[in-house]
Coordinates of C-alpha atoms in Angstrom, one line a residue:
M1 CA -52.4 48.2 20.0
S2 CA -50.6 46.8 17.5
K3 CA -46.9 45.5 17.5
S4 CA -45.2 43.2 14.6
F5 CA -41.7 41.6 14.4
N6 CA -39.4 39.9 12.5
W7 CA -38.3 36.5 13.5
N8 CA -36.4 33.6 11.4
G9 CA -38.8 32.1 8.3
L10 CA -42.0 33.6 10.8
G11 CA -42.4 36.7 9.0
K12 CA -44.5 38.9 10.9
H13 CA -46.0 38.1 14.5
L14 CA -49.0 40.0 15.1
F15 CA -50.6 41.2 18.2
R16 CA -53.7 43.2 18.3
R17 CA -56.4 44.4 20.5
I18 CA -59.5 44.6 18.5
N19 CA -62.2 45.7 20.9
S20 CA -61.8 43.4 23.5
M21 CA -60.5 40.4 22.0
D22 CA -56.7 39.7 21.5
C23 CA -55.8 38.0 18.0
I24 CA -52.3 36.7 18.2
G25 CA -50.3 34.8 15.2
G26 CA -48.6 35.2 12.7
F27 CA -47.9 34.9 8.8
L28 CA -45.1 32.3 7.0
C29 CA -42.7 33.7 4.7
P30 CA -43.8 32.2 1.4
D31 CA -39.5 32.1 0.4
A32 CA -38.8 30.6 3.7
Y33 CA -41.4 27.9 3.6
N34 CA -41.4 27.5 -0.5
L35 CA -45.0 28.0 -0.8
A36 CA -47.2 29.9 -3.5
K37 CA -48.8 32.1 -0.6
P38 CA -48.5 32.8 2.6
V39 CA -50.6 30.5 5.5
G40 CA -51.3 32.5 8.8
I41 CA -50.6 31.0 12.1
I42 CA -53.8 32.0 14.6
E43 CA -54.7 31.2 18.1
N44 CA -57.7 30.1 18.3
K45 CA -58.2 28.3 22.0
K46 CA -61.9 27.0 21.6
M47 CA -61.6 25.8 17.8
I48 CA -58.5 23.5 19.2
L49 CA -60.7 22.8 22.2
D50 CA -63.7 21.0 20.2
A51 CA -61.4 19.7 17.3
H52 CA -59.3 17.7 20.1
G53 CA -62.4 17.1 21.7
L54 CA -61.9 18.9 24.7
L55 CA -65.0 20.7 26.9
K56 CA -62.8 22.6 29.0
P57 CA -59.5 24.5 29.2
D58 CA -58.9 23.4 32.4
Q59 CA -58.8 19.6 30.6
M60 CA -55.7 20.1 28.9
E61 CA -54.0 20.7 32.8
V62 CA -55.6 18.1 34.3
N63 CA -54.7 15.4 31.9
G64 CA -51.0 16.9 31.5
I65 CA -51.4 17.9 27.7
D66 CA -48.8 20.0 25.7
C67 CA -50.9 22.1 24.0
R68 CA -48.0 22.7 21.6
L69 CA -49.1 19.3 20.3
L70 CA -52.7 20.5 19.1
S71 CA -53.0 22.0 16.2
V72 CA -54.9 22.1 13.0
F73 CA -54.4 22.7 9.3
C74 CA -57.1 24.7 8.1
T75 CA -58.2 25.2 4.1
S76 CA -57.9 29.0 3.5
L77 CA -61.7 30.4 2.0
S78 CA -59.3 33.4 0.7
D79 CA -57.4 33.7 -2.5
E80 CA -54.7 35.3 -0.6
Y81 CA -53.5 32.7 2.0
E82 CA -52.7 29.0 0.8
G83 CA -54.1 28.1 4.7
F84 CA -54.0 28.3 8.2
I85 CA -52.4 26.7 11.1
V86 CA -54.6 27.2 14.5
V87 CA -52.4 26.9 17.8
Y88 CA -54.1 26.9 21.0
D89 CA -51.1 29.6 22.7
Y90 CA -49.3 31.1 20.5
E91 CA -46.8 32.5 22.8
K92 CA -45.8 28.2 24.1
F93 CA -46.1 27.2 20.5
C94 CA -43.1 29.8 19.4
A95 CA -41.1 28.8 22.7
D96 CA -39.0 25.8 21.2
P97 CA -38.0 26.9 17.9
E98 CA -37.1 23.3 16.8
L99 CA -40.6 21.7 17.8
M100 CA -42.0 24.8 16.3
E101 CA -40.8 24.3 13.1
A102 CA -41.3 20.5 13.0
I103 CA -45.1 21.2 13.8
I104 CA -45.1 23.9 10.7
W105 CA -43.8 21.7 8.5
H106 CA -46.0 19.0 9.3
E107 CA -49.0 20.9 8.8
I108 CA -47.5 22.7 5.6
G109 CA -47.7 18.9 4.7
H110 CA -51.5 19.1 4.8
L111 CA -51.4 21.4 1.8
I112 CA -50.5 17.9 -0.1
N113 CA -51.7 15.7 2.2
P114 CA -55.1 16.5 3.5
V115 CA -56.7 14.9 6.4
N116 CA -60.5 15.5 7.6
L117 CA -60.6 16.4 11.3
D118 CA -63.1 13.4 11.9
S119 CA -60.5 10.9 10.4
V120 CA -57.8 8.9 10.9
D121 CA -55.0 9.0 7.6
I122 CA -51.9 7.5 8.7
D123 CA -50.1 7.3 5.1
A124 CA -50.8 11.2 4.8
E125 CA -49.5 11.4 8.6
I126 CA -46.6 10.1 7.6
A127 CA -45.8 12.2 4.7
C128 CA -46.4 15.1 6.5
D129 CA -43.9 13.5 9.3
K130 CA -41.7 13.4 6.4
M131 CA -41.7 17.1 5.0
A132 CA -41.1 18.4 8.7
Y133 CA -38.0 15.6 8.9
D134 CA -36.9 16.5 5.2
N135 CA -37.5 20.3 6.0
A136 CA -36.9 21.2 9.7
G137 CA -34.4 18.2 10.5
V138 CA -35.0 14.8 12.6
N139 CA -34.5 16.0 16.2
G140 CA -37.8 18.3 15.6
I141 CA -40.0 15.5 15.1
V142 CA -38.7 12.6 16.6
T143 CA -39.3 14.8 19.7
L144 CA -43.4 16.0 18.7
L145 CA -43.6 12.5 18.1
N146 CA -42.4 10.9 20.7
K147 CA -44.5 14.1 23.3
T148 CA -47.7 12.5 21.2
I149 CA -47.0 9.0 22.3
E150 CA -46.7 10.2 25.8
L151 CA -49.8 12.2 25.4
G152 CA -51.5 9.2 24.6
K153 CA -49.9 6.8 27.2
Q154 CA -51.0 9.8 29.6
L155 CA -54.5 9.6 28.3
G156 CA -54.7 6.6 28.0
N157 CA -55.1 6.0 24.5
T158 CA -54.3 3.2 22.7
L159 CA -55.0 4.3 19.2
L160 CA -52.9 7.2 19.8
I161 CA -50.1 5.4 20.8
E162 CA -50.1 3.0 17.8
I163 CA -50.8 5.3 15.3
S164 CA -47.9 7.3 17.0
N165 CA -45.7 4.8 17.0
K166 CA -46.3 3.6 13.7
R167 CA -45.3 6.8 12.5
L168 CA -41.7 7.6 14.5
S169 CA -41.1 3.7 13.0
A170 CA -41.3 5.3 9.5
I171 CA -39.0 8.2 10.2
L172 CA -36.9 6.8 12.4
N173 CA -36.1 4.2 9.3
L174 CA -35.9 6.9 6.9

């Protein structure tokens, strides 16, 4: 089974059943996002759990984690793509277009401002937030950062709260 459809600048959404594995994702239209090559958006629950230090999916529910906040940008090993945005749940990721666009533009910002998974680079994150602000508007990025601050409070993660507050302050002062 395979279906695809167009939705805004997301280009094709794909759903495929390959053997017993569901593959869900889409490709960003390069023209809509000013990209030289497409960027894919793929759902990979295990990668997102590993990248964010979560051992099991039920930790998200227990801790009240909004899975839309958990995304990662990966560079592509293929010459056909700029890279890939990895999300936990593709359907939920697409549910709020304003938040989705802010996340997409923030992650595209990592093409210019790369950050390793095991490090924190506040200047790079702010530059990516500014890209989201410039291209997706203020509401989506402010919502994203407020949700990230809320998440930090739920988890008792003072570093996440501090970094997110600095990022929000930088956006609000543009």
